[in-house]
Coordinates of C-alpha atoms in Angstrom, one line a residue:
M1217 CA 0.0 0.0 0.0
I1218 CA 3.0 2.4 0.5
A1219 CA 4.5 1.5 -2.8
P1220 CA 2.5 4.2 -4.7
L1221 CA 3.7 6.8 -2.2
R1222 CA 7.3 5.8 -2.8
L1223 CA 6.8 6.0 -6.5
L1224 CA 5.3 9.4 -6.1
V1225 CA 8.4 10.6 -4.2
R1226 CA 11.0 9.0 -6.3
S1227 CA 9.6 9.2 -9.8
P1228 CA 6.2 10.7 -10.9
R1229 CA 6.8 9.1 -14.3
S1230 CA 6.8 5.6 -12.6
L1231 CA 3.6 6.4 -10.8
L1232 CA 2.0 7.4 -14.2
R1233 CA 3.3 4.2 -15.8
M1234 CA 1.5 2.3 -13.0
F1235 CA -1.9 3.6 -14.3
V1236 CA -1.0 3.9 -18.0
G1237 CA 1.0 0.8 -18.6
P1238 CA 1.0 -1.9 -21.2
I1239 CA -2.3 -3.4 -20.0
F1240 CA -4.0 0.0 -20.3
Q1241 CA -2.6 0.6 -23.8
R1242 CA -3.6 -2.9 -25.0
E1243 CA -7.1 -2.6 -23.6
V1244 CA -7.8 0.8 -24.9
R1245 CA -6.7 -0.2 -28.4
S1246 CA -8.7 -3.4 -28.3
L1247 CA -11.8 -1.8 -26.9
G1248 CA -11.6 0.9 -29.5
R1249 CA -11.8 -1.7 -32.3
R1250 CA -14.9 -3.4 -30.8
R1251 CA -18.4 -2.6 -31.9
A1252 CA -20.0 -2.8 -28.5
P1253 CA -18.6 0.5 -27.0
H1254 CA -19.6 2.4 -30.2
W1255 CA -23.1 0.9 -30.1
V1256 CA -23.4 1.9 -26.4
R1257 CA -22.4 5.5 -27.2
A1258 CA -24.7 5.7 -30.1
G1259 CA -27.6 4.3 -28.2
Y1260 CA -26.9 6.6 -25.2
T1261 CA -26.8 9.7 -27.5
L1262 CA -30.0 8.7 -29.2
L1263 CA -31.7 8.2 -25.8
L1264 CA -30.6 11.6 -24.6
L1265 CA -31.8 13.2 -27.8
A1266 CA -35.2 11.6 -27.5
I1267 CA -35.5 12.6 -23.8
V1268 CA -34.5 16.2 -24.6
A1269 CA -37.1 16.3 -27.4
L1270 CA -39.8 15.1 -25.0
V1271 CA -38.9 17.7 -22.4
F1272 CA -38.7 20.4 -25.0
V1273 CA -42.1 19.7 -26.4
S1274 CA -43.6 19.3 -22.9
V1275 CA -42.4 22.7 -21.9
W1276 CA -43.5 24.1 -25.2
D1277 CA -47.0 22.8 -24.7
S1278 CA -47.1 24.1 -21.2
N1279 CA -46.6 27.6 -22.4
Q1280 CA -50.1 29.1 -22.4
N1281 CA -49.3 32.0 -24.6
G1282 CA -47.1 30.1 -27.1
M1283 CA -44.5 32.9 -27.1
W1284 CA -41.0 31.4 -26.7
A1285 CA -39.5 34.8 -26.5
Q1286 CA -40.7 35.1 -22.9
Q1287 CA -37.8 34.9 -20.4
S1288 CA -39.9 32.9 -17.9
V1289 CA -40.5 30.0 -20.3
L1290 CA -36.8 29.9 -21.2
E1291 CA -35.9 29.7 -17.5
L1292 CA -38.3 26.8 -17.1
L1293 CA -36.8 24.9 -20.0
A1294 CA -33.2 24.8 -18.6
P1295 CA -33.9 23.3 -15.2
A1296 CA -36.3 20.8 -16.6
M1297 CA -33.7 19.5 -19.1
L1298 CA -30.9 19.5 -16.5
A1299 CA -33.0 17.5 -14.1
T1300 CA -34.1 14.9 -16.7
V1301 CA -30.6 14.5 -18.2
A1302 CA -29.0 14.2 -14.8
V1303 CA -31.3 11.5 -13.6
V1304 CA -31.0 9.6 -16.9
Q1305 CA -27.2 9.9 -16.8
M1306 CA -26.8 8.5 -13.3
S1307 CA -29.2 5.6 -14.1
V1308 CA -27.5 4.8 -17.4
L1309 CA -23.9 4.9 -16.0
A1310 CA -24.9 2.8 -13.0
L1311 CA -26.2 0.1 -15.4
V1312 CA -23.6 0.4 -18.1
A1313 CA -20.5 0.6 -16.0
P1314 CA -20.6 -3.0 -14.7
V1315 CA -21.3 -4.3 -18.2
L1316 CA -18.2 -2.5 -19.6
T1317 CA -16.0 -3.9 -16.9
A1318 CA -17.5 -7.4 -16.3
G1319 CA -15.3 -9.2 -18.8
A1320 CA -12.0 -7.6 -17.7
I1321 CA -10.8 -10.8 -16.0
S1322 CA -13.5 -13.3 -16.8
D1323 CA -12.8 -13.0 -20.5
E1324 CA -9.1 -13.8 -19.8
K1325 CA -10.2 -16.9 -17.9
R1326 CA -12.4 -18.2 -20.7
Q1327 CA -9.7 -17.6 -23.3
R1328 CA -7.2 -19.3 -21.0
T1329 CA -4.8 -16.3 -21.2
L1330 CA -4.9 -15.3 -17.5
S1331 CA -2.2 -17.7 -16.5
T1332 CA 0.0 -16.3 -19.2
L1333 CA 0.3 -13.1 -17.3
L1334 CA 2.3 -14.9 -14.7
T1335 CA 5.2 -15.2 -17.1
T1336 CA 5.4 -11.4 -17.5
P1337 CA 7.0 -8.9 -15.1
L1338 CA 3.5 -7.4 -14.6
T1339 CA 2.2 -7.3 -11.1
S1340 CA -1.3 -7.7 -9.9
R1341 CA -1.4 -3.9 -9.4
D1342 CA -0.5 -3.3 -13.0
I1343 CA -3.1 -5.7 -14.2
V1344 CA -6.0 -4.3 -12.1
L1345 CA -5.1 -0.7 -12.6
G1346 CA -4.6 -1.2 -16.4
K1347 CA -7.9 -3.0 -16.8
L1348 CA -9.8 -0.5 -14.6
G1349 CA -8.2 2.5 -16.3
S1350 CA -9.1 1.3 -19.8
R1351 CA -12.7 0.9 -18.8
T1352 CA -12.7 4.2 -17.0
V1353 CA -11.9 5.9 -20.4
Q1354 CA -15.1 4.5 -21.9
L1355 CA -17.0 5.6 -18.8
V1356 CA -15.7 9.1 -18.9
I1357 CA -16.6 9.4 -22.6
L1358 CA -20.2 8.4 -21.8
A1359 CA -20.2 10.9 -18.9
L1360 CA -19.0 13.7 -21.2
V1361 CA -21.6 13.1 -23.9
P1362 CA -24.3 15.4 -22.5
M1363 CA -21.8 18.0 -21.3
P1364 CA -22.1 20.3 -24.4
L1365 CA -25.9 20.3 -24.1
L1366 CA -25.8 20.9 -20.3
L1367 CA -23.4 23.8 -20.7
A1368 CA -25.5 25.3 -23.5
L1369 CA -28.5 25.3 -21.1
R1370 CA -26.8 28.2 -19.2
V1371 CA -27.7 30.5 -22.1
F1372 CA -31.4 30.2 -21.1
G1373 CA -30.6 31.0 -17.5
G1374 CA -31.8 29.3 -14.3
V1375 CA -29.0 26.8 -14.2
E1376 CA -25.8 27.1 -12.2
A1377 CA -22.4 25.8 -13.5
E1378 CA -21.9 24.1 -10.2
A1379 CA -25.1 22.1 -10.6
I1380 CA -23.9 20.8 -14.0
V1381 CA -20.5 19.8 -12.6
A1382 CA -22.1 18.3 -9.5
S1383 CA -24.5 16.1 -11.5
V1384 CA -21.8 14.8 -13.8
A1385 CA -19.5 14.1 -10.9
L1386 CA -22.2 12.2 -9.0
A1387 CA -23.0 10.1 -12.1
L1388 CA -19.4 9.4 -12.7
A1389 CA -18.7 8.4 -9.1
V1390 CA -21.6 5.9 -9.1
G1391 CA -20.3 4.5 -12.4
M1392 CA -16.8 4.2 -11.1
L1393 CA -18.1 2.3 -8.1
G1394 CA -19.9 -0.1 -10.4
S1395 CA -16.8 -0.6 -12.5
T1396 CA -14.6 -1.4 -9.5
L1397 CA -17.1 -3.9 -8.2
A1398 CA -17.5 -5.6 -11.5
L1399 CA -13.7 -5.9 -11.8
M1400 CA -13.5 -7.4 -8.3
F1401 CA -16.3 -10.0 -9.1
S1402 CA -14.7 -10.8 -12.4
I1403 CA -11.7 -12.1 -10.5
W1404 CA -13.8 -14.9 -9.1
H1405 CA -16.4 -15.6 -11.7
R1406 CA -16.1 -16.9 -15.2
R1407 CA -19.6 -16.0 -16.4
T1408 CA -20.1 -12.3 -17.3
P1409 CA -23.8 -12.3 -16.4
S1410 CA -23.0 -13.4 -12.9
V1411 CA -20.4 -10.5 -12.6
V1412 CA -23.0 -8.0 -13.8
F1413 CA -25.6 -9.2 -11.4
F1414 CA -23.4 -9.1 -8.3
A1415 CA -21.9 -5.8 -9.3
L1416 CA -25.4 -4.2 -9.8
C1417 CA -26.6 -5.6 -6.4
S1418 CA -23.5 -4.5 -4.6
T1419 CA -23.6 -1.0 -6.2
A1420 CA -27.2 -0.6 -5.0
V1421 CA -26.3 -1.7 -1.5
L1422 CA -23.2 0.5 -1.2
V1423 CA -25.0 3.5 -2.6
F1424 CA -27.8 3.3 0.0
L1425 CA -25.6 2.0 2.8
P1426 CA -25.3 5.5 4.3
W1427 CA -29.1 5.3 4.9
V1428 CA -28.5 2.4 7.2
G1429 CA -25.9 4.5 9.0
M1430 CA -28.4 7.3 9.4
M1431 CA -31.0 4.9 10.8
A1432 CA -28.5 3.5 13.2
T1433 CA -27.5 7.0 14.5
E1434 CA -31.0 8.6 14.4
W1435 CA -32.8 5.3 15.2
S1436 CA -35.5 6.4 12.8
L1437 CA -36.5 6.1 9.1
D1438 CA -37.3 9.7 8.9
P1439 CA -34.6 11.6 6.9
N1440 CA -32.4 14.2 8.7
P1441 CA -30.8 16.6 6.2
D1442 CA -28.1 17.5 8.8
N1443 CA -27.0 13.9 9.3
T1444 CA -23.6 13.2 7.6
F1445 CA -24.7 9.8 6.5
F1446 CA -27.8 11.2 4.8
K1447 CA -25.6 13.6 2.8
C1448 CA -23.7 10.6 1.3
I1449 CA -26.6 9.0 -0.5
A1450 CA -26.2 9.6 -4.2
P1451 CA -29.9 9.9 -5.2
I1452 CA -30.5 12.3 -2.3
A1453 CA -27.4 14.4 -3.2
L1454 CA -28.5 14.6 -6.8
F1455 CA -32.0 15.7 -5.7
A1456 CA -30.4 18.3 -3.5
V1457 CA -28.3 19.7 -6.4
L1458 CA -31.3 19.8 -8.7
S1459 CA -33.7 21.2 -6.1
P1460 CA -31.6 23.1 -3.5
E1461 CA -34.6 25.1 -2.4
Q1462 CA -36.2 21.9 -1.1
V1463 CA -33.3 21.1 1.2
S1464 CA -31.2 24.0 2.6
G1465 CA -31.3 27.1 0.4
P1466 CA -32.0 28.8 -2.9
S1467 CA -28.7 28.0 -4.5
V1468 CA -26.4 25.0 -5.1
A1469 CA -23.8 26.5 -2.8
A1470 CA -26.1 25.9 0.1
V1471 CA -26.2 22.2 -0.6
R1472 CA -22.5 21.8 -1.6
G1473 CA -21.9 19.5 1.3
F1474 CA -24.3 16.9 -0.1
W1475 CA -22.6 16.2 -3.5
I1476 CA -19.0 16.7 -2.2
A1477 CA -19.6 14.2 0.7
T1478 CA -21.2 11.7 -1.7
V1479 CA -18.4 11.9 -4.2
I1480 CA -15.8 11.5 -1.5
Y1481 CA -17.6 8.5 0.0
L1482 CA -18.1 6.8 -3.4
T1483 CA -14.5 7.5 -4.3
L1484 CA -13.1 6.1 -1.1
V1485 CA -15.2 2.9 -1.5
S1486 CA -14.1 2.5 -5.1
G1487 CA -10.5 2.9 -3.9
L1488 CA -10.9 0.3 -1.2
V1489 CA -12.5 -2.2 -3.6
T1490 CA -9.6 -1.6 -6.1
L1491 CA -7.0 -2.2 -3.4
F1492 CA -8.8 -5.4 -2.3
S1493 CA -8.8 -6.6 -6.0
I1494 CA -5.1 -6.0 -6.3
F1495 CA -4.5 -7.9 -3.1
V1496 CA -6.4 -11.0 -4.1
L1497 CA -5.6 -11.1 -7.8
R1498 CA -2.1 -12.6 -7.4
G1499 CA -3.4 -15.5 -5.3
V1500 CA -6.1 -16.1 -7.9
L1501 CA -3.5 -16.1 -10.7
K1502 CA -1.4 -18.7 -8.8
R1503 CA -4.4 -20.9 -8.3
E1504 CA -5.3 -20.6 -11.9
A1505 CA -1.8 -21.6 -12.9
G1506 CA -1.9 -24.5 -10.5
G1507 CA -5.2 -25.8 -11.8
G1508 CA -7.4 -24.6 -8.9
D1509 CA -10.8 -23.1 -9.3
A1510 CA -11.0 -19.7 -7.6
G1511 CA -14.6 -19.3 -8.6
R1512 CA -15.7 -21.7 -5.8
A1513 CA -15.0 -19.1 -3.2
M1514 CA -17.9 -16.9 -4.3
T1515 CA -21.6 -17.6 -4.2
R1516 CA -23.1 -18.7 -7.5
L1517 CA -26.6 -17.3 -8.1
L1518 CA -26.8 -17.5 -11.9
A1519 CA -26.7 -20.9 -13.6
P1520 CA -24.4 -22.5 -11.0
G1521 CA -22.5 -25.7 -11.5
S1522 CA -21.4 -25.5 -15.1
D1523 CA -17.9 -24.2 -14.9
G1524 CA -15.9 -26.5 -12.7
P1525 CA -15.4 -30.2 -12.2
G1526 CA -16.3 -29.9 -8.5
S1527 CA -19.5 -28.1 -8.9
A1528 CA -22.9 -29.1 -7.7
A1529 CA -24.1 -30.0 -11.1
T1530 CA -21.2 -32.3 -11.7
R1531 CA -21.7 -34.0 -8.4
A1532 CA -25.4 -34.5 -9.2
D1533 CA -24.5 -35.9 -12.7
R1534 CA -22.2 -38.5 -11.1
Q1535 CA -25.2 -40.0 -9.1
S1536 CA -27.1 -42.7 -10.9
R1537 CA -30.7 -41.8 -10.7
P1538 CA -33.7 -42.1 -13.1
V1539 CA -34.3 -38.8 -14.8
G1540 CA -37.4 -39.6 -16.9
D1541 CA -37.9 -38.4 -20.4
R1542 CA -36.9 -34.7 -19.7
P1543 CA -33.2 -34.9 -18.6
V1544 CA -32.6 -31.1 -19.2
L1545 CA -35.5 -30.1 -16.9
W1546 CA -34.4 -32.7 -14.3
R1547 CA -30.9 -31.3 -14.3
E1548 CA -31.9 -27.7 -14.2
L1549 CA -34.4 -28.1 -11.4
R1550 CA -31.8 -29.9 -9.3
L1551 CA -29.3 -27.1 -9.4
N1552 CA -29.0 -25.2 -6.2
A1553 CA -29.3 -21.4 -6.4
L1554 CA -26.4 -20.8 -4.0
G1555 CA -24.3 -23.9 -4.5
N1556 CA -24.8 -25.7 -1.2
G1557 CA -27.0 -25.7 1.9
K1558 CA -24.5 -23.8 4.0
R1559 CA -24.5 -20.8 1.7
T1560 CA -28.3 -21.0 1.6
V1561 CA -28.6 -20.8 5.3
I1562 CA -26.1 -17.9 5.5
A1563 CA -27.9 -15.9 2.8
L1564 CA -31.3 -16.4 4.5
A1565 CA -29.9 -15.4 7.8
I1566 CA -28.5 -12.2 6.4
G1567 CA -31.9 -11.4 4.8
I1568 CA -33.8 -12.1 7.9
G1569 CA -31.3 -10.1 10.0
I1570 CA -31.9 -7.1 7.8
L1571 CA -35.6 -7.4 8.3
L1572 CA -35.2 -7.6 12.1
F1573 CA -33.1 -4.5 12.0
L1574 CA -35.8 -2.7 10.1
Y1575 CA -38.4 -3.9 12.5
A1576 CA -36.3 -2.6 15.4
V1577 CA -35.9 0.8 13.8
A1578 CA -39.3 1.4 12.1
G1579 CA -41.6 -1.1 13.6
L1580 CA -43.5 -3.8 11.9
D1581 CA -46.6 -1.6 11.5
H1582 CA -44.7 1.1 9.5
S1583 CA -47.0 2.2 6.7
G1584 CA -44.5 2.3 3.9
L1585 CA -42.2 -0.6 5.0
T1586 CA -44.1 -3.4 3.2
T1587 CA -44.5 -1.4 0.0
T1588 CA -40.9 -0.5 -0.1
L1589 CA -39.7 -4.1 0.5
L1590 CA -42.0 -5.4 -2.2
V1591 CA -40.9 -2.9 -4.8
I1592 CA -37.2 -3.5 -4.0
A1593 CA -37.7 -7.3 -4.2
A1594 CA -39.5 -6.9 -7.5
L1595 CA -36.6 -4.9 -8.9
A1596 CA -34.0 -7.3 -7.6
M1597 CA -35.9 -10.3 -9.0
T1598 CA -36.3 -8.5 -12.4
V1599 CA -32.5 -7.9 -12.6
Q1600 CA -31.8 -11.5 -11.5
A1601 CA -34.3 -13.0 -13.9
A1602 CA -33.1 -10.9 -16.8
L1603 CA -29.5 -12.2 -16.2
S1604 CA -30.3 -15.7 -15.1
A1605 CA -32.1 -17.0 -18.2
P1606 CA -29.4 -16.1 -20.8
A1607 CA -26.7 -17.3 -18.4
A1608 CA -28.3 -20.8 -18.3
I1609 CA -27.3 -21.2 -22.0
S1610 CA -24.1 -19.1 -22.1
S1611 CA -22.7 -21.1 -19.2
E1612 CA -23.1 -24.3 -21.2
R1613 CA -21.2 -22.6 -24.1
D1614 CA -18.4 -21.4 -21.7
A1615 CA -18.1 -24.8 -20.1
G1616 CA -17.9 -26.6 -23.5
S1617 CA -20.9 -28.8 -22.8
W1618 CA -23.3 -27.1 -25.2
S1619 CA -21.9 -28.9 -28.2
V1620 CA -22.3 -32.2 -26.4
L1621 CA -25.9 -31.4 -25.6
L1622 CA -26.7 -30.7 -29.2
T1623 CA -25.5 -34.2 -30.2
T1624 CA -28.1 -35.8 -27.9
P1625 CA -31.6 -36.8 -29.1
V1626 CA -33.2 -34.3 -26.7
R1627 CA -35.8 -32.3 -28.5
P1628 CA -35.5 -28.5 -28.8
G1629 CA -38.7 -27.9 -26.7
Q1630 CA -37.2 -29.9 -23.8
V1631 CA -34.0 -27.9 -23.8
V1632 CA -35.8 -24.5 -24.1
L1633 CA -38.4 -25.4 -21.4
G1634 CA -35.9 -26.9 -19.1
K1635 CA -33.6 -23.9 -19.2
A1636 CA -36.4 -21.4 -18.7
L1637 CA -38.0 -23.2 -15.8
G1638 CA -34.6 -23.9 -14.2
S1639 CA -33.8 -20.1 -14.3
V1640 CA -37.2 -19.3 -12.6
R1641 CA -36.6 -22.0 -10.0
R1642 CA -33.3 -20.4 -9.0
L1643 CA -35.0 -17.1 -8.1
W1644 CA -36.5 -18.3 -4.8
L1645 CA -34.1 -16.6 -2.4
V1646 CA -35.5 -13.0 -2.5
P1647 CA -39.2 -14.3 -2.5
G1648 CA -38.3 -16.4 0.5
V1649 CA -37.1 -13.5 2.5
V1650 CA -40.0 -11.2 1.5
G1651 CA -42.4 -14.1 2.2
F1652 CA -41.1 -14.2 5.7
H1653 CA -42.0 -10.6 6.1
L1654 CA -45.4 -11.0 4.6
V1655 CA -46.3 -13.9 6.9
L1656 CA -45.4 -11.7 9.9
V1657 CA -47.4 -8.6 8.7
M1658 CA -50.4 -10.8 7.8
S1659 CA -50.4 -12.6 11.1
T1660 CA -50.3 -9.4 13.0
G1661 CA -53.1 -7.9 10.9
W1662 CA -51.1 -5.1 9.2
F1663 CA -51.4 -6.5 5.7
H1664 CA -54.4 -7.9 3.8
P1665 CA -53.8 -11.4 2.3
I1666 CA -55.1 -10.2 -1.0
G1667 CA -52.0 -8.0 -1.3
A1668 CA -49.8 -11.1 -1.0
L1669 CA -51.9 -12.8 -3.8
H1670 CA -51.5 -9.8 -6.0
A1671 CA -47.7 -9.6 -5.4
L1672 CA -47.3 -13.3 -6.2
M1673 CA -49.3 -13.0 -9.4
L1674 CA -47.4 -9.9 -10.6
T1675 CA -43.9 -11.1 -9.9
G1676 CA -44.7 -14.5 -11.2
G1677 CA -45.9 -13.2 -14.6
L1678 CA -42.8 -10.9 -14.8
M1679 CA -40.4 -13.8 -14.0
L1680 CA -42.0 -16.0 -16.6
M1681 CA -41.8 -13.3 -19.3
L1682 CA -38.1 -12.6 -18.6
A1683 CA -37.4 -16.3 -18.5
G1684 CA -38.9 -16.7 -22.0
T1685 CA -37.3 -13.7 -23.5
G1686 CA -33.9 -14.5 -21.9
T1687 CA -33.9 -18.0 -23.3
L1688 CA -34.7 -16.8 -26.7
L1689 CA -32.0 -14.1 -26.6
G1690 CA -29.5 -16.6 -25.1
L1691 CA -30.0 -18.8 -28.2
A1692 CA -29.9 -16.0 -30.7
C1693 CA -26.8 -14.2 -29.2
K1694 CA -23.4 -15.9 -29.2
R1695 CA -22.2 -13.8 -26.2
G1696 CA -23.9 -14.1 -22.9
V1697 CA -23.4 -10.5 -21.9
T1698 CA -25.1 -9.3 -25.0
A1699 CA -28.1 -11.5 -24.4
S1700 CA -28.3 -10.4 -20.7
V1701 CA -28.1 -6.7 -21.6
L1702 CA -30.8 -7.1 -24.3
N1703 CA -33.0 -9.0 -21.8
M1704 CA -32.6 -6.1 -19.3
I1705 CA -33.6 -3.6 -21.9
V1706 CA -36.9 -5.5 -22.4
P1707 CA -38.5 -4.5 -19.0
L1708 CA -37.0 -1.0 -19.3
V1709 CA -38.7 -0.4 -22.6
L1710 CA -42.0 -2.0 -21.6
F1711 CA -42.4 -0.6 -18.1
L1712 CA -40.5 2.7 -18.3
G1713 CA -40.2 3.8 -21.9
M1714 CA -43.7 2.9 -23.0
P1715 CA -45.4 4.7 -20.0
V1716 CA -43.3 7.8 -20.6
A1717 CA -44.1 7.8 -24.3
L1718 CA -47.8 7.2 -23.7
N1719 CA -48.0 9.8 -21.1
F1720 CA -46.3 12.3 -23.4
Y1721 CA -48.7 11.4 -26.2
M1722 CA -51.7 11.7 -23.8
Q1723 CA -50.6 15.1 -22.7
Y1724 CA -49.7 16.3 -26.2
N1725 CA -52.7 15.0 -28.0
F1726 CA -55.6 13.8 -25.9
Y1727 CA -55.6 16.7 -23.5
Q1728 CA -56.0 19.1 -26.3
S1729 CA -58.9 17.7 -28.2
Y1730 CA -59.8 14.2 -26.8
A1731 CA -59.8 14.7 -23.1
S1732 CA -62.5 12.1 -22.6
R1733 CA -60.2 9.3 -23.9
S1734 CA -57.3 10.2 -21.6
E1735 CA -58.9 8.1 -18.8
T1736 CA -58.9 5.0 -20.9
L1737 CA -55.2 5.5 -21.8
S1738 CA -54.4 6.0 -18.1
D1739 CA -56.1 2.6 -17.3
V1740 CA -54.1 1.0 -20.1
I1741 CA -50.8 2.3 -18.6
M1742 CA -51.8 1.1 -15.2
V1743 CA -52.9 -2.4 -16.3
S1744 CA -49.7 -3.0 -18.4
N1745 CA -47.2 -2.0 -15.7
P1746 CA -46.7 -4.6 -12.9
F1747 CA -44.7 -2.2 -10.8
I1748 CA -47.5 0.4 -10.7
L1749 CA -50.0 -2.4 -9.8
L1750 CA -47.7 -3.8 -7.2
T1751 CA -47.3 -0.4 -5.5
E1752 CA -51.0 0.2 -5.5
A1753 CA -51.8 -3.3 -4.3
S1754 CA -49.3 -3.2 -1.4
T1755 CA -50.3 0.4 -0.4
T1756 CA -54.0 -0.4 -0.3
A1757 CA -53.5 -3.8 1.5
T1758 CA -51.4 -2.2 4.3
G1759 CA -53.3 -1.4 7.5
E1760 CA -55.3 -3.1 10.3
W1761 CA -57.7 -4.7 7.9
D1762 CA -59.0 -7.2 10.4
R1763 CA -59.6 -4.6 13.1
F1764 CA -61.7 -2.2 11.1
N1765 CA -64.6 -2.9 8.7
Y1766 CA -63.8 -1.2 5.4
F1767 CA -63.7 -2.1 1.8
L1768 CA -60.5 -2.2 -0.2
R1769 CA -60.4 0.7 -2.7
Y1770 CA -57.6 1.0 -5.3
E1771 CA -56.8 4.4 -6.7
K1772 CA -56.8 4.9 -10.4
L1773 CA -53.7 6.2 -12.1
D1774 CA -55.2 9.5 -13.1
G1775 CA -56.7 10.1 -9.7
G1776 CA -60.2 10.0 -11.2
G1777 CA -61.7 7.6 -8.8
T1778 CA -61.3 4.1 -7.3
V1779 CA -62.0 0.5 -8.2
R1780 CA -63.1 -2.4 -6.1
A1781 CA -60.9 -5.3 -5.0
A1782 CA -62.5 -7.7 -7.5
T1783 CA -62.0 -5.3 -10.4
F1784 CA -58.4 -4.7 -9.3
T1785 CA -57.8 -8.4 -9.1
G1786 CA -59.0 -8.8 -12.6
M1787 CA -56.6 -6.1 -13.7
V1788 CA -53.8 -8.0 -12.0
F1789 CA -54.8 -11.2 -13.7
I1790 CA -54.9 -9.6 -17.1
N1791 CA -51.4 -8.2 -16.5
T1792 CA -50.1 -11.6 -15.4
L1793 CA -51.7 -13.3 -18.3
C1794 CA -50.2 -10.9 -20.8
L1795 CA -46.7 -11.1 -19.4
S1796 CA -46.9 -14.9 -19.3
A1797 CA -48.2 -15.0 -22.9
V1798 CA -45.1 -12.9 -23.9
G1799 CA -42.8 -15.4 -22.2
A1800 CA -44.6 -18.3 -23.7
A1801 CA -44.5 -16.8 -27.2
A1802 CA -40.7 -16.2 -26.8
L1803 CA -40.3 -19.9 -25.8
V1804 CA -42.2 -21.1 -28.8
L1805 CA -40.0 -18.9 -31.1
A1806 CA -36.9 -20.3 -29.3
A1807 CA -38.1 -23.9 -29.9
L1808 CA -39.0 -23.3 -33.5
G1809 CA -35.7 -21.5 -34.3
F1810 CA -33.6 -23.8 -32.1
N1811 CA -31.9 -25.6 -35.0
R1812 CA -31.2 -22.3 -36.9
F1813 CA -29.8 -20.5 -33.8
T1814 CA -27.6 -23.4 -32.8
G1815 CA -26.6 -24.9 -36.2
R1816 CA -28.1 -28.2 -35.2
P1817 CA -28.9 -30.2 -38.4
S1818 CA -32.0 -31.8 -37.0

């Protein structure tokens, strides 16, 4: 750890070579020749242009007089664009950064070139910093894409230069955290989708970890703007920069402590993760050279048991048992989500321990606790399902067993169905922890059982859809990371992009001349989005339902009234049926195109 300080004292050039060494130069050149970074930049630029166009037209339409020369309208345009672009930038960098860095070490393992680095004079520090530095270049390029637009907004007024710098710094700090975590997990894992999943989950935990510190110090869920931990939460800091008048003052200077504290916290965490990666990489290299499997040290959530001779799947295959006429389904259903029972017990204990901490701080009867837990669980299961289904096929390719499977007389439908159901079966951990909470709140009378039924239906339909689309994309795409990213885009487009586009269309068209039809479109948006339905279902079902005699009423999306429990259950059923139908259609397409996707002759 003191080696960098010695290099800084003796030779600044040596310190610079430590970051910009041969690994960095090779990675930057190779990444520049690939198509994926260019596609990411192009897609990100087009997304920003579309969002800016939506904001521009919305502000234009909100102008009652239609005169853009008015200074007040121009001052409304700049803050609206800054807020929208800043939120999108932080979200995109948080999702893209792990994808860019996930293959830093895992690709070397699959190509069997990692052990070759032992024959070079490169140290683990050179390898880690070179890999991380080359990915940081790509991340900085993405962060700088909206800078010309954001700086041009200052012409309209109402936007401070510090707000622009703060929003970019916060987004870049979150992206750097995701990159360092992906690099660390790529040291242990061979499968890129596993690295992406662990990096995304760890990034979310570390970003909101200061909230736990605030709860521990304040012993309350209520936010305290003066608490140091509260200032280190990235979304809160971004909100403070974009709306300083809602926190401490009329200007960004009044909330400067928020974004500076957050950037320092995220930078320190990224540095510690990088130092830890440097520390463990040399041992992993030696084990790789000696034939060991370093990946056994980490928990396998996605398609476990396909990349090592001592895995659970291999041990299961060695047992002589009747498997019936569906061997792929039998094998996939027998795979453990966490590898073994000990890890399962530890994971469940950690989840239940977190719940007990929340009960001690907020109480079991907290009005928003159940809704928050259900939404977080749905988001986590969505990410896991989006990555798990493609990984079930890509792991077979990485392990070299996919070609063997294609030589067997197993029908395409059996392979497709077995992989899809196996990926769904491995998603039981998060529902198990949340189910423990639901049992408690239902037994104490603070949650209506119909809310648990709605949550089960909505999450079940969502998982089935992602399992089907993930299986189809896993067959169609040769690289597992490409299939996983595309499968993550599916829910983003369906449940975030479409509601935004429909809402824009509704405001721009229906509210001008067809106001009577806007209510129908609002109902369509509500029925088609499982997250909106889940939020409404859990919010309405929370309360002392068995102590008071009242009828459940569910608010409509446009606030134009309520619907009864039976009607709302029908809406949930329609949503579940449509999502399941999309997944089933994807599985049918995967089965029909199986031979074409895989090159199987018959």
